[in-house]
Tab-separated table of C-alpha atoms and ligand atoms in Angstrom:
chain	number	residue	atom	x	y	z
A	27	MET	CA	61.748	65.950	157.451
A	28	ILE	CA	60.939	67.238	160.911
A	29	MET	CA	63.285	66.151	163.629
A	30	THR	CA	62.420	66.827	167.219
A	31	HIS	CA	65.305	67.018	169.616
A	32	GLY	CA	65.712	68.351	173.070
A	33	GLN	CA	63.945	65.835	175.208
A	34	GLN	CA	66.334	62.944	174.966
A	35	ARG	CA	68.781	63.764	177.707
A	36	ALA	CA	68.304	65.342	181.097
A	37	ALA	CA	70.224	68.531	181.805
A	38	PRO	CA	73.059	68.340	184.296
A	39	ASP	CA	71.000	69.863	187.113
A	40	GLY	CA	73.181	71.642	189.611
A	41	ALA	CA	76.273	69.951	188.198
A	42	PHE	CA	78.092	73.271	188.034
A	43	GLY	CA	78.144	75.799	190.828
A	44	GLU	CA	76.570	78.824	189.174
A	45	ALA	CA	73.379	77.377	187.674
A	46	ARG	CA	70.255	79.223	188.810
A	47	GLN	CA	67.513	76.634	188.772
A	48	GLU	CA	65.225	78.218	191.340
A	49	PRO	CA	62.113	80.254	190.475
A	50	PRO	CA	62.195	83.937	191.494
A	51	ALA	CA	63.184	84.058	195.149
A	52	ASP	CA	60.627	86.172	197.048
A	53	GLY	CA	57.460	84.505	198.246
A	54	SER	CA	54.966	86.779	196.510
A	55	ALA	CA	56.689	86.315	193.153
A	56	ARG	CA	56.583	82.558	193.653
A	57	ARG	CA	52.869	82.656	194.490
A	58	ARG	CA	52.170	84.773	191.407
A	59	ALA	CA	54.178	82.307	189.307
A	60	GLN	CA	52.093	79.430	190.653
A	61	ARG	CA	48.833	80.949	189.485
A	62	ALA	CA	50.270	82.098	186.132
A	63	PRO	CA	49.298	79.987	183.089
A	64	MET	CA	52.239	78.275	181.372
A	65	ARG	CA	53.662	80.840	178.972
A	66	GLU	CA	54.600	79.871	175.407
A	67	ILE	CA	57.940	81.253	174.287
A	68	VAL	CA	58.882	80.625	170.662
A	69	ILE	CA	62.500	81.130	169.631
A	70	VAL	CA	63.278	81.515	165.926
A	71	GLY	CA	66.733	80.096	165.165
A	72	GLY	CA	68.662	77.271	166.794
A	73	GLY	CA	72.136	78.876	166.776
A	74	PHE	CA	74.124	79.727	169.908
A	75	GLY	CA	71.753	82.572	170.771
A	76	GLY	CA	68.521	80.557	170.425
A	77	LEU	CA	69.806	77.436	172.171
A	78	GLY	CA	71.558	79.578	174.798
A	79	LEU	CA	68.271	81.327	175.579
A	80	ALA	CA	66.439	78.015	176.030
A	81	ARG	CA	69.206	76.828	178.354
A	82	ALA	CA	69.244	80.117	180.273
A	83	LEU	CA	65.433	80.072	180.695
A	84	ARG	CA	65.775	76.693	182.307
A	85	ALA	CA	68.601	77.891	184.564
A	86	ALA	CA	66.477	80.914	185.558
A	87	GLY	CA	63.605	78.579	186.491
A	88	ALA	CA	61.137	80.334	184.183
A	89	PRO	CA	57.738	78.552	184.222
A	90	CYS	CA	57.265	78.423	180.433
A	91	ARG	CA	57.168	76.131	177.428
A	92	VAL	CA	59.925	76.800	174.917
A	93	ARG	CA	59.821	75.898	171.256
A	94	ILE	CA	62.841	76.541	169.020
A	95	LEU	CA	62.060	76.668	165.310
A	96	GLU	CA	65.153	76.081	163.178
A	97	ARG	CA	65.158	76.334	159.391
A	98	SER	CA	67.981	73.819	158.777
A	99	PRO	CA	67.059	70.134	158.793
A	100	GLU	CA	69.902	69.463	161.247
A	101	PRO	CA	72.739	71.308	163.017
A	102	PRO	CA	75.245	72.545	160.392
A	103	PRO	CA	78.658	70.866	159.980
A	104	ASP	CA	81.707	72.546	161.538
A	105	ARG	CA	83.192	75.025	159.097
A	106	PHE	CA	85.019	77.344	161.488
A	107	GLY	CA	85.926	77.621	165.156
A	108	ILE	CA	84.740	79.792	168.004
A	109	THR	CA	86.740	81.600	170.660
A	110	LEU	CA	84.714	81.943	173.830
A	111	ALA	CA	85.929	85.017	175.683
A	112	PRO	CA	85.517	85.704	179.430
A	113	ASN	CA	82.127	87.431	178.923
A	114	GLY	CA	80.699	84.433	177.026
A	115	LEU	CA	82.202	82.035	179.563
A	116	ARG	CA	80.482	83.906	182.366
A	117	ALA	CA	77.185	83.529	180.534
A	118	LEU	CA	77.810	79.789	180.140
A	119	GLU	CA	78.604	79.628	183.849
A	120	ALA	CA	75.252	81.269	184.628
A	121	MET	CA	73.580	78.642	182.391
A	122	GLY	CA	75.308	75.876	184.345
A	123	VAL	CA	77.270	74.422	181.406
A	124	LEU	CA	80.725	75.981	181.763
A	125	GLY	CA	82.408	72.758	182.954
A	126	GLU	CA	81.143	70.788	179.954
A	127	VAL	CA	82.218	73.484	177.515
A	128	VAL	CA	85.730	73.662	178.967
A	129	GLU	CA	85.947	69.881	178.756
A	130	LYS	CA	84.937	69.821	175.058
A	131	GLY	CA	87.142	72.736	173.984
A	132	CYS	CA	90.711	73.996	174.470
A	133	MET	CA	91.542	76.321	177.324
A	134	LEU	CA	93.540	79.327	176.113
A	135	ASP	CA	95.615	81.630	178.276
A	136	ALA	CA	96.373	84.662	176.088
A	137	ILE	CA	95.854	86.635	172.897
A	138	GLU	CA	99.066	87.131	170.960
A	139	VAL	CA	99.420	89.670	168.172
A	140	VAL	CA	102.622	89.455	166.138
A	141	ARG	CA	104.002	90.866	162.932
A	142	SER	CA	103.737	88.480	159.985
A	143	GLY	CA	106.796	86.174	159.801
A	144	ARG	CA	107.866	86.947	163.393
A	145	THR	CA	107.368	84.760	166.454
A	146	SER	CA	106.881	87.309	169.232
A	147	GLY	CA	104.898	90.535	169.697
A	148	ALA	CA	102.148	91.726	172.043
A	149	ARG	CA	100.948	89.106	174.527
A	150	LEU	CA	97.771	89.793	176.517
A	151	GLU	CA	97.285	87.214	179.257
A	152	PHE	CA	93.724	86.623	180.423
A	153	ALA	CA	95.076	85.987	183.945
A	154	CYS	CA	95.288	89.771	184.437
A	155	LEU	CA	91.451	89.956	184.361
A	156	LYS	CA	90.138	90.073	187.905
A	157	GLN	CA	87.265	87.608	187.556
A	158	ARG	CA	86.257	83.981	187.827
A	159	THR	CA	86.863	83.052	184.184
A	160	PRO	CA	90.292	84.577	183.411
A	161	TYR	CA	90.844	82.491	180.264
A	162	ALA	CA	89.295	81.817	176.861
A	163	VAL	CA	88.133	78.560	175.292
A	164	GLY	CA	88.477	77.546	171.652
A	165	ILE	CA	85.674	75.185	170.602
A	166	LEU	CA	83.987	73.724	167.526
A	167	PRO	CA	80.444	75.064	166.904
A	168	ARG	CA	78.778	71.641	166.963
A	169	ALA	CA	80.336	70.792	170.311
A	170	LEU	CA	79.014	74.040	171.815
A	171	GLN	CA	75.571	73.575	170.259
A	172	ALA	CA	75.368	70.009	171.576
A	173	VAL	CA	76.134	71.133	175.142
A	174	LEU	CA	73.494	73.872	174.980
A	175	GLU	CA	70.841	71.672	173.368
A	176	GLN	CA	71.334	68.840	175.847
A	177	GLY	CA	70.504	71.108	178.735
A	178	ILE	CA	67.304	72.753	177.491
A	179	GLY	CA	65.102	70.502	179.620
A	180	PRO	CA	61.764	68.684	179.319
A	181	ASP	CA	59.659	71.825	178.749
A	182	ALA	CA	61.638	72.747	175.636
A	183	GLU	CA	62.034	71.268	172.169
A	184	VAL	CA	63.900	72.052	168.975
A	185	LEU	CA	61.950	71.581	165.737
A	186	TYR	CA	64.424	71.300	162.877
A	187	GLY	CA	63.326	71.906	159.289
A	188	HIS	CA	60.883	74.707	160.189
A	189	GLU	CA	61.389	77.985	158.366
A	190	VAL	CA	59.517	80.864	159.968
A	191	LEU	CA	57.417	82.741	157.425
A	192	ASP	CA	55.232	85.135	159.362
A	193	LEU	CA	54.122	86.405	162.766
A	194	VAL	CA	50.443	86.977	163.546
A	195	PHE	CA	49.500	89.934	165.789
A	196	ARG	CA	46.172	90.631	167.509
A	197	ASP	CA	45.323	93.503	169.875
A	198	GLY	CA	48.833	94.899	169.508
A	199	ARG	CA	50.610	91.720	170.631
A	200	VAL	CA	52.123	88.711	168.891
A	201	ARG	CA	49.851	85.652	169.110
A	202	GLU	CA	51.012	83.080	166.570
A	203	ILE	CA	53.911	82.156	164.369
A	204	VAL	CA	53.662	80.552	160.927
A	205	THR	CA	56.293	78.128	159.620
A	206	ARG	CA	56.907	76.015	156.559
A	207	SER	CA	58.405	72.529	156.764
A	208	PRO	CA	58.583	69.771	154.118
A	209	ALA	CA	55.274	68.530	155.595
A	210	GLY	CA	53.484	71.828	154.866
A	211	GLN	CA	52.534	74.992	156.787
A	212	HIS	CA	52.179	75.089	160.575
A	213	ARG	CA	50.944	77.597	163.150
A	214	PHE	CA	52.226	77.698	166.720
A	215	PRO	CA	50.755	79.755	169.574
A	216	ALA	CA	53.155	82.300	171.087
A	217	HIS	CA	52.993	84.720	174.020
A	218	VAL	CA	56.502	85.913	173.194
A	219	VAL	CA	58.584	85.404	170.044
A	220	VAL	CA	62.367	85.789	170.104
A	221	GLY	CA	64.155	86.445	166.820
A	222	ALA	CA	67.507	84.661	167.143
A	223	ASP	CA	67.657	84.041	163.412
A	224	GLY	CA	70.956	85.691	162.586
A	225	VAL	CA	72.127	88.366	160.178
A	226	ARG	CA	69.434	87.711	157.561
A	227	SER	CA	66.666	87.617	160.156
A	228	SER	CA	63.065	87.366	159.054
A	229	VAL	CA	61.802	88.457	162.503
A	230	ARG	CA	63.790	91.706	162.734
A	231	LYS	CA	61.369	93.657	160.510
A	232	TYR	CA	58.577	93.304	163.111
A	233	VAL	CA	60.741	95.108	165.687
A	234	ALA	CA	63.286	97.267	163.931
A	235	SER	CA	62.530	98.075	160.315
A	236	ASP	CA	65.303	100.704	160.396
A	237	ALA	CA	68.081	98.399	161.667
A	238	VAL	CA	71.466	98.728	159.976
A	239	VAL	CA	72.554	95.656	157.969
A	240	ARG	CA	75.915	96.576	156.535
A	241	PRO	CA	78.246	94.351	154.470
A	242	VAL	CA	81.872	95.281	155.192
A	243	ASP	CA	84.956	94.989	153.023
A	244	GLU	CA	86.232	91.838	154.686
A	245	ALA	CA	86.431	88.238	153.424
A	246	TYR	CA	87.745	85.130	155.163
A	247	GLN	CA	89.261	81.885	153.888
A	248	ILE	CA	88.912	79.335	156.654
A	249	VAL	CA	90.525	75.976	157.312
A	250	LEU	CA	89.925	73.586	160.186
A	251	GLY	CA	93.449	72.205	160.242
A	252	GLY	CA	95.148	69.510	162.276
A	253	PRO	CA	96.609	69.960	165.752
A	254	VAL	CA	99.121	72.688	166.483
A	255	ARG	CA	101.804	71.734	168.950
A	256	GLY	CA	102.608	73.854	171.991
A	257	VAL	CA	100.115	76.687	171.271
A	258	ARG	CA	97.709	77.645	174.056
A	259	SER	CA	96.750	81.111	172.840
A	260	VAL	CA	94.670	82.925	170.240
A	261	GLN	CA	97.187	84.192	167.682
A	262	GLN	CA	96.857	86.967	165.131
A	263	HIS	CA	99.686	87.442	162.604
A	264	ILE	CA	99.423	90.858	161.022
A	265	ALA	CA	100.676	92.259	157.713
A	266	PRO	CA	99.388	95.404	155.928
A	267	GLY	CA	95.862	94.605	154.657
A	268	ARG	CA	96.150	90.960	155.771
A	269	LEU	CA	95.527	88.963	158.895
A	270	LEU	CA	96.172	85.321	159.673
A	271	GLY	CA	94.418	84.029	162.776
A	272	LEU	CA	94.923	80.784	164.608
A	273	VAL	CA	92.911	79.214	167.464
A	274	PRO	CA	93.219	75.665	168.858
A	275	VAL	CA	89.593	74.444	169.088
A	276	ALA	CA	89.945	70.741	169.955
A	277	SER	CA	92.814	68.406	170.810
A	278	ASP	CA	93.143	67.555	167.092
A	279	ARG	CA	91.776	70.699	165.390
A	280	THR	CA	93.014	74.244	164.764
A	281	PHE	CA	90.828	77.029	163.390
A	282	ILE	CA	92.927	78.997	160.871
A	283	PHE	CA	91.612	82.041	159.014
A	284	TRP	CA	93.028	84.338	156.366
A	285	LEU	CA	91.492	87.793	156.065
A	286	THR	CA	91.587	89.908	152.891
A	287	ARG	CA	89.412	92.543	151.249
A	288	ARG	CA	86.238	91.195	149.607
A	289	ASN	CA	87.376	91.845	146.041
A	290	GLU	CA	90.568	89.821	146.602
A	291	ALA	CA	88.816	86.644	147.732
A	292	ALA	CA	88.224	85.263	144.222
A	293	ALA	CA	91.889	85.782	143.231
A	294	VAL	CA	93.055	84.088	146.439
A	295	ARG	CA	91.016	81.007	145.508
A	296	GLN	CA	92.277	80.914	141.912
A	297	GLN	CA	95.821	80.000	142.932
A	298	PRO	CA	96.835	76.346	143.413
A	299	ILE	CA	96.086	75.188	146.954
A	300	GLU	CA	99.768	74.340	147.540
A	301	ARG	CA	100.730	77.940	146.862
A	302	PHE	CA	98.046	79.203	149.275
A	303	ARG	CA	99.318	76.810	151.941
A	304	ALA	CA	102.925	77.931	151.441
A	305	MET	CA	101.894	81.587	151.612
A	306	LEU	CA	100.100	81.083	154.957
A	307	SER	CA	103.122	79.207	156.323
A	308	ARG	CA	105.389	82.113	155.364
A	309	HIS	CA	103.126	84.488	157.297
A	310	ALA	CA	102.992	82.213	160.317
A	311	PRO	CA	105.399	79.237	160.283
A	312	VAL	CA	103.377	77.728	163.155
A	313	VAL	CA	100.523	76.811	160.724
A	314	GLU	CA	102.734	74.656	158.478
A	315	GLU	CA	101.987	71.476	160.434
A	316	PRO	CA	98.215	71.948	160.959
A	317	LEU	CA	97.870	72.757	157.239
A	318	SER	CA	99.997	69.831	156.053
A	319	SER	CA	96.988	67.692	155.071
A	320	LEU	CA	95.192	70.495	153.167
A	321	ARG	CA	94.920	69.305	149.527
A	322	ASP	CA	91.751	70.822	148.076
A	323	TRP	CA	89.999	74.201	147.881
A	324	ARG	CA	86.791	72.378	148.835
A	325	ASP	CA	88.260	72.149	152.344
A	326	VAL	CA	88.592	75.929	152.545
A	327	PHE	CA	85.379	77.651	153.612
A	328	SER	CA	84.937	81.181	152.298
A	329	THR	CA	82.741	83.846	153.824
A	330	SER	CA	82.294	87.600	153.801
A	331	ILE	CA	81.040	89.665	156.691
A	332	THR	CA	77.996	91.818	157.433
A	333	LEU	CA	77.591	93.968	160.541
A	334	THR	CA	74.191	94.676	162.072
A	335	HIS	CA	73.028	97.300	164.527
A	336	SER	CA	69.631	98.158	165.931
A	337	ARG	CA	68.316	100.787	168.335
A	338	ARG	CA	65.141	98.851	169.032
A	339	TRP	CA	65.410	95.408	170.663
A	340	TYR	CA	61.743	94.542	171.297
A	341	ALA	CA	58.178	95.469	170.342
A	342	ARG	CA	54.714	93.962	170.803
A	343	GLY	CA	55.961	90.821	172.579
A	344	VAL	CA	58.750	90.196	170.052
A	345	ALA	CA	62.385	90.445	171.183
A	346	LEU	CA	65.614	90.119	169.212
A	347	LEU	CA	68.946	88.649	170.225
A	348	GLY	CA	72.460	87.857	168.913
A	349	ASP	CA	73.553	88.476	165.320
A	350	THR	CA	70.050	89.670	164.445
A	351	LEU	CA	70.941	92.776	166.475
A	352	HIS	CA	74.705	93.074	166.577
A	353	ALA	CA	76.700	90.861	164.185
A	354	THR	CA	80.338	91.897	164.260
A	355	THR	CA	83.642	90.958	162.636
A	356	PRO	CA	85.030	87.493	163.486
A	357	SER	CA	88.428	89.084	164.186
A	358	LEU	CA	86.875	90.607	167.334
A	359	ALA	CA	85.524	87.139	168.277
A	360	GLN	CA	82.520	88.618	170.094
A	361	GLY	CA	79.423	87.609	168.058
A	362	ALA	CA	78.717	84.290	169.779
A	363	ASN	CA	79.891	85.627	173.135
A	364	MET	CA	77.483	88.555	173.009
A	365	ALA	CA	74.645	86.273	171.860
A	366	LEU	CA	75.224	84.134	174.982
A	367	VAL	CA	75.258	87.174	177.283
A	368	ASP	CA	72.038	88.424	175.609
A	369	ALA	CA	70.520	85.000	176.262
A	370	VAL	CA	71.179	85.145	180.024
A	371	CYS	CA	69.931	88.722	180.318
A	372	LEU	CA	66.789	88.061	178.243
A	373	ALA	CA	66.066	84.853	180.176
A	374	GLU	CA	66.120	86.824	183.433
A	375	ALA	CA	63.665	89.363	182.015
A	376	LEU	CA	61.371	86.621	180.685
A	377	ALA	CA	61.530	84.706	183.987
A	378	ARG	CA	60.312	87.861	185.790
A	379	TRP	CA	57.499	88.255	183.257
A	380	CYS	CA	56.495	84.577	183.600
A	381	ALA	CA	56.177	85.167	187.342
A	382	SER	CA	53.943	88.238	186.856
A	383	PRO	CA	50.652	87.132	185.246
A	384	ASP	CA	49.264	90.666	184.980
A	385	ASP	CA	52.247	92.228	183.213
A	386	THR	CA	52.722	92.646	179.481
A	387	PRO	CA	56.010	91.195	178.196
A	388	ASP	CA	57.210	94.552	176.889
A	389	SER	CA	57.589	96.083	180.359
A	390	HIS	CA	60.146	93.351	181.119
A	391	LEU	CA	61.760	93.313	177.690
A	392	ARG	CA	62.615	96.957	178.144
A	393	ARG	CA	64.974	96.036	181.008
A	394	TYR	CA	66.750	93.620	178.704
A	395	GLN	CA	67.238	96.319	176.078
A	396	ASP	CA	68.428	98.814	178.691
A	397	ALA	CA	70.961	96.355	180.116
A	398	ARG	CA	72.466	95.208	176.824
A	399	ARG	CA	72.198	97.928	174.186
A	400	ALA	CA	75.085	100.160	175.283
A	401	GLN	CA	77.621	97.380	174.976
A	402	ALA	CA	76.268	96.207	171.626
A	403	THR	CA	76.444	99.761	170.275
A	404	PHE	CA	80.033	100.074	171.479
A	405	GLN	CA	80.958	96.777	169.802
A	406	TYR	CA	79.324	97.919	166.546
A	407	TYR	CA	81.582	100.974	166.328
A	408	LEU	CA	84.615	99.032	167.560
A	409	GLY	CA	83.885	96.417	164.864
A	410	GLN	CA	83.951	99.055	162.133
A	411	LEU	CA	87.250	100.394	163.431
A	412	VAL	CA	88.783	96.918	163.563
A	413	VAL	CA	87.628	96.150	159.997
A	414	ARG	CA	89.144	99.392	158.700
A	415	SER	CA	92.458	98.792	160.419
A	416	SER	CA	92.619	95.127	159.289
A	417	ILE	CA	92.172	95.907	155.602
A	418	ALA	CA	94.292	99.089	155.539
A	419	THR	CA	97.274	98.463	153.273
A	420	SER	CA	99.553	101.137	154.761
A	421	PRO	CA	102.706	99.516	156.261
A	422	LEU	CA	103.035	102.550	158.561
A	423	LEU	CA	99.541	101.961	160.005
A	424	ALA	CA	100.259	98.254	160.557
A	425	ARG	CA	103.506	99.161	162.364
A	426	CYS	CA	101.694	101.766	164.522
A	427	LYS	CA	98.962	99.266	165.397
A	428	LEU	CA	101.473	96.626	166.468
A	429	GLY	CA	103.665	99.159	168.270
A	430	SER	CA	100.774	100.509	170.329
A	431	LEU	CA	99.517	96.994	171.157
A	432	GLU	CA	103.012	96.003	172.300
A	433	ALA	CA	103.325	99.139	174.441
A	434	MET	CA	99.885	98.572	176.004
A	435	SER	CA	100.641	94.910	176.702
A	436	ARG	CA	103.719	95.853	178.731
A	437	ASN	CA	101.793	98.051	181.203
A	438	PRO	CA	99.549	96.079	183.630
A	439	MET	CA	96.800	98.707	183.730
A	440	SER	CA	96.539	99.350	180.008
A	441	ARG	CA	96.847	95.614	179.297
A	442	ARG	CA	93.859	94.902	181.521
A	443	LEU	CA	91.811	97.759	180.099
A	444	LEU	CA	92.519	96.616	176.546
A	445	LEU	CA	91.601	93.003	177.310
A	446	GLU	CA	88.417	94.021	179.121
A	447	THR	CA	87.407	96.114	176.121
A	448	ILE	CA	88.047	93.526	173.429
A	449	THR	CA	86.562	90.663	175.433
A	450	GLY	CA	83.245	92.420	175.978
A	451	LEU	CA	83.694	93.179	179.692
A	452	ARG	CA	83.693	96.939	179.159
A	453	PRO	CA	82.182	99.472	178.889
A	454	LEU	CA	78.759	99.223	180.549
A	455	ALA	CA	78.729	95.498	180.015
A	456	TYR	CA	75.895	93.504	181.516
A	457	ASP	CA	77.433	91.018	183.930
A	458	PRO	CA	75.669	87.650	183.587
A	459	SER	CA	76.587	86.878	187.167
A	460	GLY	CA	75.045	89.979	188.682
A	461	GLY	CA	73.724	92.933	186.622
A	462	VAL	CA	75.460	95.843	184.931
A	463	ALA	CA	79.212	95.901	185.650
B	73	FAD	C1	84.256	82.607	160.326
B	73	FAD	C2	83.582	83.044	161.580
B	73	FAD	C3	84.277	82.975	162.779
B	73	FAD	C4	83.658	83.396	163.957
B	73	FAD	N1	84.363	83.340	165.128
B	73	FAD	C5	83.776	83.751	166.271
B	73	FAD	C6	84.476	83.670	167.508
B	73	FAD	O1	85.616	83.220	167.564
B	73	FAD	N2	83.839	84.102	168.637
B	73	FAD	C7	82.582	84.608	168.603
B	73	FAD	O2	82.056	84.990	169.660
B	73	FAD	N3	81.893	84.699	167.436
B	73	FAD	C8	82.462	84.273	166.289
B	73	FAD	N4	81.767	84.339	165.110
B	73	FAD	C9	80.419	84.903	165.116
B	73	FAD	C10	79.397	83.873	165.566
B	73	FAD	O3	79.428	82.725	164.781
B	73	FAD	C11	77.992	84.503	165.495
B	73	FAD	O4	78.013	85.745	166.113
B	73	FAD	C12	76.994	83.614	166.184
B	73	FAD	O5	76.854	82.412	165.461
B	73	FAD	C13	75.645	84.334	166.321
B	73	FAD	O6	74.722	83.452	166.879
B	73	FAD	P1	73.166	83.666	166.619
B	73	FAD	O7	72.496	82.548	167.328
B	73	FAD	O8	72.794	85.060	166.927
B	73	FAD	O9	72.975	83.528	165.041
B	73	FAD	P2	73.273	82.297	164.090
B	73	FAD	O10	74.387	81.462	164.607
B	73	FAD	O11	73.417	82.861	162.713
B	73	FAD	O12	71.952	81.401	164.163
B	73	FAD	C14	70.777	81.794	163.517
B	73	FAD	C15	69.957	80.556	163.225
B	73	FAD	O13	68.687	80.942	162.741
B	73	FAD	C16	68.310	80.094	161.677
B	73	FAD	N5	67.321	80.808	160.840
B	73	FAD	C17	67.537	81.874	160.020
B	73	FAD	N6	66.368	82.273	159.460
B	73	FAD	C18	65.420	81.443	159.927
B	73	FAD	C19	63.997	81.345	159.699
B	73	FAD	N7	63.340	82.183	158.904
B	73	FAD	N8	63.318	80.366	160.361
B	73	FAD	C20	63.961	79.496	161.209
B	73	FAD	N9	65.288	79.551	161.427
B	73	FAD	C21	66.010	80.515	160.815
B	73	FAD	C22	69.615	79.785	160.960
B	73	FAD	O14	69.528	78.593	160.216
B	73	FAD	C23	70.582	79.677	162.141
B	73	FAD	O15	70.688	78.360	162.616
B	73	FAD	C24	82.346	83.897	163.910
B	73	FAD	C25	81.640	83.950	162.711
B	73	FAD	C26	82.258	83.512	161.552
B	73	FAD	C27	81.496	83.570	160.258
């Protein structure tokens, strides 16, 4: 089955203040754009990164045709929730969809980290961030995907049920892409291919054969529970070697996750579901109500985590983005946010290339790599540190971690620095609303 989406609904042009719909501003660039042939950009993967790029290309006014090739026959069902941090929200603002996203999700005012069984600990309020989006938003993946897909515009389409098999190169540049769908094999012309196809990318090998793809000792049991009353924050309840997280993601849904080491996941799932529910409620009494309707292990999604890291972000007209390059631990809540920031930065580079008929794509893709790689590298090392500290079973380490977070949260300067670091605003972060911060 091949389903074509993307042309049904018009994007909310100019509905939100920060959308950049205009072609490149100076007159000569505009004239060059007018004589440039329509460029074909093919995006592999219709996740947040791929759809975000299509939306950002439209917001940047890039004169190009965009085709998104997605392996799944349709968008996947919701199995977990997403916290959009200030960096991701700024990217959504640049795409012109922030208002819709806020409307569909839950606005959150702080991150709270508390010791298991307690009710208070470190509280980091987003309001201390000096910027336009000093909050976070909890949202369900399908709601976010729907907002992004709606706005991709008439020159873009999503082809579901197309698995990318191969890229064809001629004269040192990508020229075609080969897919398989239930109807057979297909070839699509491409001036640029973007690999937004996640951790197990099939495009990455054409750019970065030496990229790191590293499973880490972390497994999650995830429940989309019922509503949680009176909570407007991201909460993490910490015990040695354990972590219970909680994020309101819709008026009637709470994303709840339980982190253990990989080799413990099977044992966790062997216990009766009632015992699992009671154990989570002991760790964080606040989850008792949202978990009250949980009756079956089939409603608990299980996943383990792989980190990725690459030095090379583009080659021969092929660029990478999102988890393909820098998948991180969900407890940092930065994977989707960074994919959205990548999308805005890459769209700007591609819009400049579309306006310059004589340039090769790689001279513009280099700017994208230069603007984004430092932050992704930082997040890769931070991710490893966070994984190690989450699974460490030493009670002393857990106490030290909580103690230092509490101390930092009490001081305005250290609180802000900490929040900026964990929400992807530092260091050397590309600012989607105006270059490198
Ligand atoms: C439990 C959990 C909780 C998370 N919580 C958060 C959070 O709170 N905040 C946050 O920022 N991040 C979070 N993340 C991370 C976030 O989900 C990812 O970082 C994000 O989805 C990456 O987006 P992407 O578009 O790069 O890749 P993906 O979302 O993985 O999308 C890749 C797409 O490519 C498609 N594809 C793969 N191969 C092919 C092929 N050969 N041909 C065609 N299509 C292909 C796939 O089907 C998929 O749709 C969480 C992740 C998990 C697992």
